[in-house]
Each structure stands twice: as structure tokens, then as C-alpha cells.
């Protein structure tokens, strides 16, 4: 039997179920569809009318969401972490009280709340941070885990000294993109009938976004049509000075189309029509260490060339992605111009096929297979006589 079938799994997420779908949601659905009973633990909700509640996720058999109201002010963790860690244990007991069976596995993506994951009394524990570690406190959950997983060697490097199994597992390709990839046609040279199309998908108010570089890409390539998908409101929680000017520039640019927020299915279909995709992130302590990005897989799934900041996890795949040799993003506008002038070369059918194959080798289903294989090996190693 696979290590990840017919199990009771608590998946701890820093985002609620109603959040835009990210890795935690995709893992939860895939695990449930393998016959597991998955309990998706949401972040605390202060306005919840019950101390803890579990409800089924409609449309996904075997998946339930757990919401809870904090029993004490969670801001204590910023001022007296030792007290917070003691108080959170009573919160854990309330969460466990609504789960009707012992847990086989705790799979934790949250690195700020639960320092001791053994408090959930599961047989096994996976700690799975997918964002940069920015404080010592965020390292603590690993001490109670059987293995630590992340999407890059850079994020995992602080955990290696602890002697725990650490596994690099790439981001996953979600089902809408997988479906669109399998149905995609080969790229054809359409420059005689239309402008080259350049795509970007993501929150335009995200702090890590390098707006200056994107602005130069747009203004420096008037021969191209730029398509942006994602929230484009300067009132975003993460908005900062300069967002409004950048958004005003995009809205006024004659070669820009803003599509706003769309569903995964619509996005997966619409980006297939791009000839090139772009990504430019500055370093951000909490959001971007430029070691990996889930957008890369989505872009690769179209088969089309990507012009991107230097992303360390993809340095070995420079034939599939065009990146600067260092962290200097000021060269990206010219790199984009050169790429657009040579689209038949960079979007040749063999390269498109290799990009799609790479993306399809990183579906969430395949990532779970990889994790299950490692868990099985870890269990066999611990069961063998010393």
C-alpha cells in the first residue's frame, strides 16, 4: 500500500479554503481523491460563531475543512512566544476534538503558529514550507517533523544541519493547466497576422514584483502586445507606494490589456495563446528569495519561451528559460526584445515539447507519488534492524 492512500491526514494551511487555489488546496484535493480522509485546517478566524467547526468540502469526497476561533489573542506570539506556544496546545485539543479518528499524518504548510507538530498526535509529520524562512521561530516546526519538504534547496538549507530528511519537491502543475497543456497545439509563426503576445499572470500589487523592470519591458517593446492576468488594485493588502503609478501606466499603455482576476480554468486556456511569458521579482524577505516560483511551471506548460529573473532552481534549464547570468534584472527589457525578434528559434517545436514535458512531469499527482516513495523508504529504513 502507498504511504499516501487510505490515511487520515490533517493538512495545515496558512490560507483558508476560500482563498485563490494554491499548492495547499491542490495537494488536499489530490490526496482526497486517492482515498484519504483529508482535514484541511484553515487559519484562525476571529469572527467565527463557534470555537471550532468542521464541514465537508462540496464536490470533493473525503475532504473536510476545519475552522476555529482563537481562544486568546494570537498577537501574543510576537511578544511572548513561550506563552503563545503553551496556550496553543489547548487550541490543538479543540481542533482534535472534531476529528473523528486518530491521525496518520500531519502535513503542515504553516510555519508561524504550531511550533510542536507532535501535539496533533499523528503517526507521522511532514513540514512543508514553500516560502522563504525569515525568522528562527519559523524553523522550529521542523524539530517535530519526520521530514522537511520545500520547493528549493535555498529554502531547505537552514534545515540541513538538524539531521532531518530534507526533500526538494518542485511546485506542482494544477489540473486546469495540465488539461490545457495536453490539448495545446504547436506554436506557429503568426507575426504576419498579429503582434507578438507577451503574458504575465499574478498579483500586480505583490511587494516582490519588480515594477520598474516590467514598465521598461512594456515601453521598450511597442511592437508586442502585453497581457496581464491577476488582481490590479492598488488597495491590495500588500500595496505600497508606486502601485498606483504602475497600474495607471499599464491602463494607459496602448499595447497592454488587463484581464483582471480570472479562474484557473480560464487562465490556463488563455495563456496558451501567448508567444512569450515574463517574470521579474525583486528579493523580498518574506515573499521571494528568487529560488523558485509556481508561475514558471504554468508558463512552461504552454510550451512558449519565458524571459525571467534568475531563478536558482531553473539555472540548469537555461535551454527552456531565458534568464540573466546573475541577479541584475536591468538587462531583462533588452533580453525580451532579443527574444521577441527570435521567436521562431526559441519557440521551435522541439523546445515547446520539452517545456511541456517538464511541466507535465511536475503535476501534483506526480509530486505526491514522489513524496509517497520517500515516505515508504523512510518507514522501511526505520523499521529495519540497526
Short mmCIF file of C-alpha atoms in Angstrom, two decimals:
data_model
loop_
_atom_site.label_atom_id
_atom_site.label_comp_id
_atom_site.label_asym_id
_atom_site.label_seq_id
_atom_site.Cartn_x
_atom_site.Cartn_y
_atom_site.Cartn_z
CA UNK A 1 0.00 0.00 0.00
CA UNK A 2 1.22 3.50 -0.80
CA UNK A 3 2.23 5.66 2.13
CA UNK A 4 -0.37 8.17 0.96
CA UNK A 5 -3.52 6.10 0.49
CA UNK A 6 -6.36 5.36 2.94
CA UNK A 7 -4.87 7.68 5.55
CA UNK A 8 -6.32 10.23 7.94
CA UNK A 9 -4.42 13.40 7.07
CA UNK A 10 -4.53 16.81 8.74
CA UNK A 11 -3.30 19.42 6.25
CA UNK A 12 -2.45 22.70 7.98
CA UNK A 13 -2.74 25.67 5.64
CA UNK A 14 -1.84 29.36 6.10
CA UNK A 15 -4.62 30.18 3.60
CA UNK A 16 -8.36 29.43 4.04
CA UNK A 17 -10.18 27.08 1.70
CA UNK A 18 -11.95 30.02 0.02
CA UNK A 19 -8.59 31.61 -0.90
CA UNK A 20 -7.46 31.54 -4.51
CA UNK A 21 -6.26 27.98 -5.11
CA UNK A 22 -2.58 27.46 -4.27
CA UNK A 23 -0.45 24.41 -3.52
CA UNK A 24 -2.23 23.53 -0.25
CA UNK A 25 -5.60 23.32 -1.96
CA UNK A 26 -4.28 21.24 -4.85
CA UNK A 27 -2.50 18.80 -2.53
CA UNK A 28 -5.66 18.45 -0.42
CA UNK A 29 -7.82 17.57 -3.42
CA UNK A 30 -5.29 15.11 -4.87
CA UNK A 31 -4.88 13.38 -1.50
CA UNK A 32 -8.64 13.08 -1.00
CA UNK A 33 -9.10 11.61 -4.46
CA UNK A 34 -6.59 8.89 -3.57
CA UNK A 35 -8.94 7.61 -0.89
CA UNK A 36 -7.52 9.54 2.05
CA UNK A 37 -9.65 11.37 4.60
CA UNK A 38 -8.24 14.87 4.47
CA UNK A 39 -8.95 17.53 7.11
CA UNK A 40 -8.00 20.98 5.81
CA UNK A 41 -7.17 23.20 8.79
CA UNK A 42 -7.68 26.87 8.00
CA UNK A 43 -6.03 29.85 9.74
CA UNK A 44 -7.82 31.18 12.85
CA UNK A 45 -10.99 33.22 12.19
CA UNK A 46 -11.78 35.74 14.93
CA UNK A 47 -15.37 36.29 13.80
CA UNK A 48 -16.33 32.62 13.71
CA UNK A 49 -19.52 31.98 15.71
CA UNK A 50 -18.21 28.65 17.03
CA UNK A 51 -14.98 27.74 18.80
CA UNK A 52 -14.23 25.08 16.18
CA UNK A 53 -16.22 23.71 13.27
CA UNK A 54 -15.77 21.03 10.63
CA UNK A 55 -17.73 20.97 7.38
CA UNK A 56 -17.46 18.94 4.17
CA UNK A 57 -15.97 20.48 1.03
CA UNK A 58 -18.68 20.12 -1.58
CA UNK A 59 -17.66 18.29 -4.70
CA UNK A 60 -14.64 16.54 -3.16
CA UNK A 61 -15.36 13.24 -1.39
CA UNK A 62 -13.15 12.68 1.63
CA UNK A 63 -12.21 16.35 2.13
CA UNK A 64 -13.42 18.49 5.06
CA UNK A 65 -12.42 21.95 6.21
CA UNK A 66 -11.84 22.88 9.84
CA UNK A 67 -12.27 26.46 11.01
CA UNK A 68 -11.66 27.73 14.52
CA UNK A 69 -11.90 30.88 16.60
CA UNK A 70 -8.74 31.71 18.57
CA UNK A 71 -9.12 31.24 22.33
CA UNK A 72 -6.64 34.03 23.07
CA UNK A 73 -5.09 36.99 21.19
CA UNK A 74 -2.73 35.45 18.64
CA UNK A 75 -0.65 38.64 18.61
CA UNK A 76 0.94 37.26 21.78
CA UNK A 77 3.27 35.26 19.56
CA UNK A 78 5.07 38.48 18.60
CA UNK A 79 5.72 39.46 22.20
CA UNK A 80 5.84 36.28 24.32
CA UNK A 81 6.38 33.27 22.09
CA UNK A 82 6.90 30.91 25.04
CA UNK A 83 3.42 31.82 26.35
CA UNK A 84 1.87 31.51 22.91
CA UNK A 85 3.34 28.01 22.47
CA UNK A 86 1.86 26.95 25.80
CA UNK A 87 -1.58 28.40 25.07
CA UNK A 88 -1.75 26.97 21.55
CA UNK A 89 -1.76 23.45 23.00
CA UNK A 90 -5.31 23.96 24.27
CA UNK A 91 -6.26 25.17 20.81
CA UNK A 92 -4.84 21.98 19.32
CA UNK A 93 -7.00 19.89 21.67
CA UNK A 94 -10.13 21.71 20.49
CA UNK A 95 -9.17 21.09 16.86
CA UNK A 96 -8.60 17.41 17.52
CA UNK A 97 -11.98 17.15 19.24
CA UNK A 98 -13.84 17.50 15.91
CA UNK A 99 -11.69 14.97 14.03
CA UNK A 100 -13.42 11.59 14.37
CA UNK A 101 -10.33 9.39 14.13
CA UNK A 102 -6.65 9.24 15.07
CA UNK A 103 -4.40 10.97 12.57
CA UNK A 104 -1.96 9.03 10.41
CA UNK A 105 -0.24 12.12 9.06
CA UNK A 106 0.08 15.84 9.75
CA UNK A 107 1.13 17.76 6.65
CA UNK A 108 1.96 21.31 7.69
CA UNK A 109 2.47 24.23 5.30
CA UNK A 110 2.05 26.80 8.10
CA UNK A 111 5.30 27.90 9.77
CA UNK A 112 4.13 30.63 12.16
CA UNK A 113 1.60 29.03 14.53
CA UNK A 114 2.42 25.49 15.64
CA UNK A 115 5.95 25.05 16.95
CA UNK A 116 5.34 21.46 18.11
CA UNK A 117 3.56 19.46 15.43
CA UNK A 118 3.66 16.32 17.61
CA UNK A 119 0.89 17.92 19.66
CA UNK A 120 -1.53 16.66 17.00
CA UNK A 121 -0.57 13.07 17.93
CA UNK A 122 -0.18 11.81 14.35
CA UNK A 123 1.93 8.80 13.43
CA UNK A 124 3.99 10.88 11.02
CA UNK A 125 4.62 14.58 10.42
CA UNK A 126 5.68 16.44 7.27
CA UNK A 127 6.75 20.08 7.47
CA UNK A 128 6.38 21.75 4.07
CA UNK A 129 7.31 25.47 3.94
CA UNK A 130 7.07 26.82 0.39
CA UNK A 131 8.05 30.44 1.13
CA UNK A 132 11.37 31.85 2.35
CA UNK A 133 12.19 31.37 6.02
CA UNK A 134 12.64 34.81 7.58
CA UNK A 135 12.97 34.10 11.33
CA UNK A 136 14.29 31.46 13.74
CA UNK A 137 10.78 30.78 15.01
CA UNK A 138 9.78 29.54 11.55
CA UNK A 139 12.43 26.81 11.80
CA UNK A 140 11.01 25.31 14.99
CA UNK A 141 8.24 23.11 13.50
CA UNK A 142 10.93 21.06 11.76
CA UNK A 143 12.16 19.73 15.11
CA UNK A 144 8.91 17.78 15.50
CA UNK A 145 8.75 16.56 11.89
CA UNK A 146 9.82 13.29 10.28
CA UNK A 147 10.81 15.10 7.10
CA UNK A 148 11.01 18.62 5.70
CA UNK A 149 9.95 19.36 2.13
CA UNK A 150 10.29 22.52 0.09
CA UNK A 151 10.47 23.75 -3.47
CA UNK A 152 14.13 24.75 -3.49
CA UNK A 153 17.47 23.92 -2.00
CA UNK A 154 17.76 27.52 -0.86
CA UNK A 155 14.68 27.32 1.38
CA UNK A 156 15.79 23.94 2.75
CA UNK A 157 19.38 24.95 3.52
CA UNK A 158 18.69 26.12 7.13
CA UNK A 159 17.18 22.72 7.95
CA UNK A 160 20.04 20.53 6.77
CA UNK A 161 22.12 20.98 9.91
CA UNK A 162 19.32 19.42 12.00
CA UNK A 163 19.97 15.98 10.52
CA UNK A 164 16.39 15.52 9.31
CA UNK A 165 15.46 14.09 5.92
CA UNK A 166 15.01 17.09 3.62
CA UNK A 167 13.45 16.66 0.18
CA UNK A 168 13.33 19.13 -2.69
CA UNK A 169 9.96 18.71 -4.41
CA UNK A 170 9.16 21.25 -7.09
CA UNK A 171 5.97 23.26 -7.25
CA UNK A 172 3.06 21.36 -8.77
CA UNK A 173 1.16 21.90 -12.00
CA UNK A 174 -2.57 22.10 -11.27
CA UNK A 175 -5.18 20.17 -13.24
CA UNK A 176 -6.52 23.06 -15.34
CA UNK A 177 -3.02 23.73 -16.69
CA UNK A 178 -2.36 20.03 -17.13
CA UNK A 179 -5.55 19.69 -19.16
CA UNK A 180 -4.78 22.76 -21.28
CA UNK A 181 -1.24 21.51 -21.88
CA UNK A 182 -2.38 18.14 -23.14
CA UNK A 183 -4.78 19.87 -25.57
CA UNK A 184 -2.37 22.57 -26.75
CA UNK A 185 -1.38 22.88 -30.39
CA UNK A 186 2.17 23.56 -31.55
CA UNK A 187 3.19 27.20 -31.84
CA UNK A 188 3.02 28.68 -35.30
CA UNK A 189 4.64 31.84 -36.58
CA UNK A 190 1.76 34.32 -36.56
CA UNK A 191 3.75 37.53 -36.75
CA UNK A 192 2.36 38.26 -40.20
CA UNK A 193 -1.18 38.43 -38.86
CA UNK A 194 -0.74 39.83 -35.35
CA UNK A 195 1.64 41.41 -32.86
CA UNK A 196 3.70 39.03 -30.69
CA UNK A 197 1.88 38.44 -27.43
CA UNK A 198 3.62 38.58 -24.04
CA UNK A 199 1.88 37.26 -20.91
CA UNK A 200 2.18 37.85 -17.18
CA UNK A 201 -0.05 36.21 -14.54
CA UNK A 202 -0.05 37.28 -10.90
CA UNK A 203 -0.98 39.92 -8.34
CA UNK A 204 0.25 43.27 -9.68
CA UNK A 205 0.34 44.67 -6.12
CA UNK A 206 2.62 41.97 -4.77
CA UNK A 207 5.61 43.57 -2.97
CA UNK A 208 8.19 41.35 -4.68
CA UNK A 209 7.10 42.41 -8.17
CA UNK A 210 9.80 44.42 -9.97
CA UNK A 211 7.52 47.09 -11.40
CA UNK A 212 10.30 49.22 -12.87
CA UNK A 213 11.57 46.35 -15.00
CA UNK A 214 8.08 45.40 -16.16
CA UNK A 215 7.42 49.02 -17.09
CA UNK A 216 10.59 49.08 -19.20
CA UNK A 217 9.64 45.78 -20.84
CA UNK A 218 6.31 47.26 -21.93
CA UNK A 219 7.57 50.67 -23.03
CA UNK A 220 10.67 49.23 -24.70
CA UNK A 221 8.72 46.77 -26.84
CA UNK A 222 5.88 48.67 -28.51
CA UNK A 223 5.84 46.01 -31.25
CA UNK A 224 4.44 43.50 -28.73
CA UNK A 225 1.03 43.16 -27.07
CA UNK A 226 1.23 42.61 -23.31
CA UNK A 227 -1.47 40.67 -21.46
CA UNK A 228 -1.72 40.84 -17.65
CA UNK A 229 -3.91 38.50 -15.59
CA UNK A 230 -4.46 38.94 -11.87
CA UNK A 231 -5.63 41.47 -9.27
CA UNK A 232 -4.78 45.02 -10.34
CA UNK A 233 -5.98 47.18 -7.46
CA UNK A 234 -3.63 49.45 -5.53
CA UNK A 235 -5.84 48.98 -2.45
CA UNK A 236 -4.45 45.45 -2.02
CA UNK A 237 -3.36 44.48 1.49
CA UNK A 238 0.22 44.33 0.25
CA UNK A 239 0.06 47.52 -1.81
CA UNK A 240 2.84 50.02 -1.37
CA UNK A 241 3.75 53.40 -2.77
CA UNK A 242 4.25 53.18 -6.52
CA UNK A 243 1.49 50.65 -7.15
CA UNK A 244 -0.97 53.32 -8.27
CA UNK A 245 1.52 54.87 -10.71
CA UNK A 246 2.40 51.47 -12.14
CA UNK A 247 -1.23 50.49 -12.60
CA UNK A 248 -2.01 53.85 -14.19
CA UNK A 249 0.85 53.29 -16.60
CA UNK A 250 -0.45 49.85 -17.57
CA UNK A 251 -4.00 51.12 -18.05
CA UNK A 252 -2.78 53.92 -20.31
CA UNK A 253 -0.27 51.90 -22.35
CA UNK A 254 -1.62 51.27 -25.88
CA UNK A 255 -0.04 47.81 -26.06
CA UNK A 256 -1.36 46.48 -22.70
CA UNK A 257 -4.52 44.50 -21.97
CA UNK A 258 -5.51 44.00 -18.31
CA UNK A 259 -7.72 40.95 -17.84
CA UNK A 260 -8.06 41.19 -14.04
CA UNK A 261 -8.61 38.19 -11.80
CA UNK A 262 -9.86 35.10 -13.64
CA UNK A 263 -10.40 31.47 -12.66
CA UNK A 264 -7.71 28.83 -13.09
CA UNK A 265 -9.56 27.18 -15.96
CA UNK A 266 -9.88 30.43 -17.90
CA UNK A 267 -6.28 31.45 -17.22
CA UNK A 268 -4.93 28.05 -18.25
CA UNK A 269 -6.71 28.34 -21.59
CA UNK A 270 -5.98 31.98 -22.32
CA UNK A 271 -2.24 31.94 -21.67
CA UNK A 272 -1.89 29.21 -24.29
CA UNK A 273 -2.26 31.97 -26.88
CA UNK A 274 0.83 33.83 -25.69
CA UNK A 275 4.12 33.73 -27.62
CA UNK A 276 6.26 34.56 -24.59
CA UNK A 277 5.88 34.92 -20.82
CA UNK A 278 7.73 37.22 -18.41
CA UNK A 279 8.61 37.16 -14.72
CA UNK A 280 10.54 39.76 -12.76
CA UNK A 281 10.79 39.60 -8.97
CA UNK A 282 12.97 41.60 -6.65
CA UNK A 283 14.21 39.91 -3.49
CA UNK A 284 11.75 40.12 -0.61
CA UNK A 285 12.46 38.74 2.86
CA UNK A 286 9.08 37.05 3.22
CA UNK A 287 7.83 36.52 -0.32
CA UNK A 288 10.67 35.99 -2.75
CA UNK A 289 14.19 34.64 -2.43
CA UNK A 290 14.14 34.06 -6.21
CA UNK A 291 14.84 30.36 -5.74
CA UNK A 292 11.58 29.15 -7.32
CA UNK A 293 8.14 30.29 -8.49
CA UNK A 294 4.99 28.33 -9.24
CA UNK A 295 4.41 30.60 -12.26
CA UNK A 296 7.35 29.00 -14.04
CA UNK A 297 5.57 25.64 -14.31
CA UNK A 298 2.39 27.30 -15.53
CA UNK A 299 4.35 29.19 -18.17
CA UNK A 300 6.31 26.09 -19.19
CA UNK A 301 3.04 24.20 -19.61
CA UNK A 302 2.24 26.37 -22.65
CA UNK A 303 5.47 25.37 -24.34
CA UNK A 304 6.34 29.02 -25.02
CA UNK A 305 9.58 30.76 -24.16
CA UNK A 306 9.98 32.55 -20.81
CA UNK A 307 12.03 35.67 -20.06
CA UNK A 308 12.62 35.72 -16.32
CA UNK A 309 14.69 36.94 -13.41
CA UNK A 310 17.37 34.47 -12.45
CA UNK A 311 15.51 31.70 -10.59
CA UNK A 312 18.09 29.42 -8.97
CA UNK A 313 16.06 26.21 -9.26
CA UNK A 314 15.97 26.61 -13.03
CA UNK A 315 19.57 27.57 -13.72
CA UNK A 316 20.17 24.05 -15.06
CA UNK A 317 17.31 24.53 -17.54
CA UNK A 318 18.60 27.57 -19.40
CA UNK A 319 17.57 25.96 -22.69
CA UNK A 320 13.92 26.27 -21.63
CA UNK A 321 14.04 29.68 -19.89
CA UNK A 322 15.95 32.82 -20.85
CA UNK A 323 17.46 34.35 -17.70
CA UNK A 324 20.32 36.78 -16.97
CA UNK A 325 23.59 35.16 -15.83
CA UNK A 326 23.30 37.00 -12.48
CA UNK A 327 20.73 38.85 -10.37
CA UNK A 328 20.79 42.02 -12.47
CA UNK A 329 17.24 42.39 -13.83
CA UNK A 330 18.05 45.61 -15.65
CA UNK A 331 19.00 43.50 -18.68
CA UNK A 332 15.56 41.89 -18.92
CA UNK A 333 13.96 44.51 -21.24
CA UNK A 334 16.71 44.00 -23.84
CA UNK A 335 16.59 40.25 -23.32
CA UNK A 336 12.87 40.37 -24.04
CA UNK A 337 13.44 42.40 -27.22
CA UNK A 338 16.04 39.89 -28.41
CA UNK A 339 13.67 37.01 -27.62
CA UNK A 340 10.75 38.58 -29.49
CA UNK A 341 12.98 39.11 -32.52
CA UNK A 342 13.89 35.41 -32.48
CA UNK A 343 10.60 33.75 -31.58
CA UNK A 344 10.80 31.03 -34.26
CA UNK A 345 14.11 29.94 -32.73
CA UNK A 346 13.04 29.95 -29.08
CA UNK A 347 9.58 28.54 -29.80
CA UNK A 348 10.75 25.80 -32.12
CA UNK A 349 8.58 22.68 -31.85
CA UNK A 350 11.24 20.53 -30.05
CA UNK A 351 11.73 23.22 -27.38
CA UNK A 352 7.99 23.57 -26.89
CA UNK A 353 7.67 19.85 -26.42
CA UNK A 354 10.46 19.76 -23.83
CA UNK A 355 8.87 22.59 -21.86
CA UNK A 356 5.52 20.84 -21.82
CA UNK A 357 7.11 17.53 -20.85
CA UNK A 358 8.90 19.23 -17.96
CA UNK A 359 5.65 20.78 -16.73
CA UNK A 360 3.71 17.52 -17.05
CA UNK A 361 6.41 15.72 -15.06
CA UNK A 362 5.58 18.03 -12.15
CA UNK A 363 1.82 17.63 -11.74
CA UNK A 364 0.55 17.48 -8.16
CA UNK A 365 -0.22 13.81 -8.68
CA UNK A 366 3.41 13.09 -9.57
CA UNK A 367 4.69 15.17 -6.68
CA UNK A 368 2.55 13.11 -4.29
CA UNK A 369 3.96 9.94 -5.85
CA UNK A 370 7.48 11.23 -5.19
CA UNK A 371 6.66 12.11 -1.59
CA UNK A 372 4.96 8.73 -1.02
CA UNK A 373 8.03 6.92 -2.35
CA UNK A 374 10.27 8.81 0.07
CA UNK A 375 7.92 8.21 2.99
CA UNK A 376 7.87 4.48 2.23
CA UNK A 377 11.65 4.40 2.08
CA UNK A 378 11.88 6.33 5.34
CA UNK A 379 9.48 3.91 7.06
CA UNK A 380 11.42 0.88 5.80
CA UNK A 381 14.69 2.40 6.98
CA UNK A 382 13.33 2.97 10.47
CA UNK A 383 11.78 -0.49 10.60
CA UNK A 384 14.98 -2.29 9.59
CA UNK A 385 17.20 -3.75 12.35
CA UNK A 386 20.02 -1.44 13.35
#
